[in-house]
Each structure stands twice: as C-alpha cells, then as structure tokens.
Amino acid sequence: MRIFSGIQPTGELHLGNYFGAIRQWVELQHENFCIYCIVDYHALTNESAKPEELRHNRKELALDLMACGIDPEKSILFVQSAVPEHAELCWILGCVTSFGDLARMTQFKEKAKGQQFVNGGLFYYPVLQAADILLYLADHVPVGEDQLQHLELARRIARRFNWRFGELFPEPEPILGKVPRLMSLADPARKMSKSYGPDHYIGLMEPEQEIWRKIRTAVTDVGLTPGQAMSPGVANLFTLLELVAPAEVVEEFRVAHAAGRLLYKDLKETLFRYLMEILRPVRERRRELEGKEVVEEVLAAGAEKARKIARQVLKEVRALVGLD
Ligand code: ATP
Ligand code: MG
C-alpha cells in the first residue's frame, strides 16, 4: 500500500492523535511505502496561530512523532510547506470540487461556529487535504473517525478529476485504528482535541502530575447502582483502560461496574498507572532525541524525497489539465 497521512502542528500530540492515528502510522511503516506530513499550511487556518509558535510546534511535533516510533529510515517525514506543490495541486483540485460538498463538511461547521472571523482557508481545508493525499498517489490513509467525511470528499475529487481529465488518481481508503474516536475527559460529548483547550486532551509529554489531575477530575457520574448503563464519561475511561491495561484487569472492572460496586477512584488510579507504563518509553525516547539535534536534517531529507514524487505527479497533472 502507499500510505499518506498528516497532522497539524497546532499544539501537543495527545492520546486521541496517538491511539486514533499515530500508532497505526508506526505499524504501517514496516510493510508499506509511507509518507507522513506535518501540515503547517493547514495550521494557518487556525486564527490564533502565531508565527513563532508555528515554527516551534513543527519541530516539536517532528520530535514527538519520532519518539512515538516514526522512523525516518523507513518513512518519509516532512513539513508540508517545504513542498509547495501541495498548494498548486490544491488550486487545481478546487476546480473539480463541488461547492455544495464543501458547504456540507461538519468539521468546517464546527470550527466556524462561534468565530467572529471565519477565514476562507477553513472552508477550503478539505481540498488541500485531498491534494496532500493525491499528490503522492496514496491509496490508504490512516486517520481518526473525524476525518472520514474529508476522505470521502477526497475520493469524490479524485473520481471527478479522473473522469474529466483522464485516469490518474487512486481513490484513497481510510484505515481506522482500534479506537477511532477518543472523547474528551472533561466533556465526554466532544472528541479529544487540541483546539478545545488543554483540559480537553491529555498530551503525551505532559508532566505526570498534570496527567493524573486530568484523569482524577474526569467526568463520571454519581450514584452507581447494579446494572446501570455506562455513562459516556465512564465508557471513555474504559475505552482508555482497554488500550493500556491487560484484558483481565479491564474485565475485573467491568464486573465491578455491572455489580454496582465500582469505585471510580480505583478505576482512575489503575488507568493512570497503566497509561504511564505505555507512555514512559515514548517520553524517554523524546528526551534522548532532544539532545541530538537531528530533527532539521530529518525534515530536510524527507522534504527532498517527498518533493521528487510531488514534482513528477504534478507534471502529469499539469499536462492532463492543459497547463503544460
Ligand atoms: P485540531 O483540534 O487542531 O483539529 P486534532 O486534535 O483534531 O487537532 P489533527 O491534527 O486535526 O488533531 O488530527 C491528527 C490525526 O489525529 C487525525 O488523523 C485525526 O483523525 C486524529 N484524531 C484527532 N483527534 C482524535 C480523537 N479524539 N480520537 C481519534 N483520533 C483523533
Ligand atoms: Mg482535527
């Protein structure tokens, strides 16, 4: 398979990103051709993005990804804006994209809600995302569930381009992880996300006591009785526990919940303990990498490899549409 996926340098890497996407990125790189992109053009749609922060976040995110196991020897890791072909293909693909389709995107509606100034980039975001994927003729995209609608649109764009100008792009398929949608611990009705603020995510590299605070104060429910259905907050804690703890431990807690004798404090303490076990090696690798100053070289080499492919594909695109 030819794999492409991206992540925005808009803040810390969190458990939703990790279990929803990055863990699959790592697994896939062993047997596939993988291209992983830090999508800084996308991050500009974020009204509060400051130039210095953006520069800083890109580097930090590259380090985080490498600490999670993205291996630059196996995969191409690069920053989107180092390959300006993304922007050119975005424009061309915009001309085979339906306005009505864009207007239906739920992420746009959600992110635009409550903002005073809604920039056009936010509306056009899914076209750039389609360009990111199609520029490398990728056929599979490991993502969280929130991206399925965008991916469906990328398929429609590919189809419409192929129909109008000639067969070129594969229709990319999603690869979902075991937990396609992890919820916020502070508000289990919303997905865990960087843009709702730090209380709504657990960062992989956060101080241990901060992680404990967020788990300790996670929303549950009051007055558990035998046979009671699981509230969304408790279900989310179980989802996390399943990701990090042995099956017997999860089962024990399930039985206790069903019997109405589960103490949420015990559940939270156990979750915290197992989660830290999973995070510890990642955090250690992150500290090691920090001292090495490898990241710039890795990203430059990645951009060069990516650009070679991008140039070739764009050349074919330009010829097909009549620009060359
Ligand atoms: P933002 O709030 O800035 O959009 P984000 O937290 O949604 O940030 P992205 O960079 O948009 O992060 O997404 C990176 C990847 O992580 C995508 O594949 C996305 O589907 C996945 N992802 C993000 N949040 C979750 C979540 N809560 N559960 C599962 N996957 C998620
Ligand atoms: Mg997002």
Short mmCIF file of C-alpha atoms and ligand atoms in Angstrom, two decimals, residues 8 107 111 125 146-147 191 193, ligand 2:
data_model
loop_
_atom_site.label_atom_id
_atom_site.label_comp_id
_atom_site.label_asym_id
_atom_site.label_seq_id
_atom_site.Cartn_x
_atom_site.Cartn_y
_atom_site.Cartn_z
CA GLN A 8 -1.38 19.72 12.25
CA GLN A 107 -15.62 19.98 10.63
CA LYS A 111 -14.77 25.03 13.68
CA TYR A 125 -9.26 22.90 4.12
CA ASP A 146 -13.43 12.67 12.44
CA GLN A 147 -11.63 12.62 9.09
CA LYS A 191 -13.84 14.40 20.89
CA SER A 193 -8.94 17.66 20.53
MG MG B 2 -8.59 17.97 13.81
#
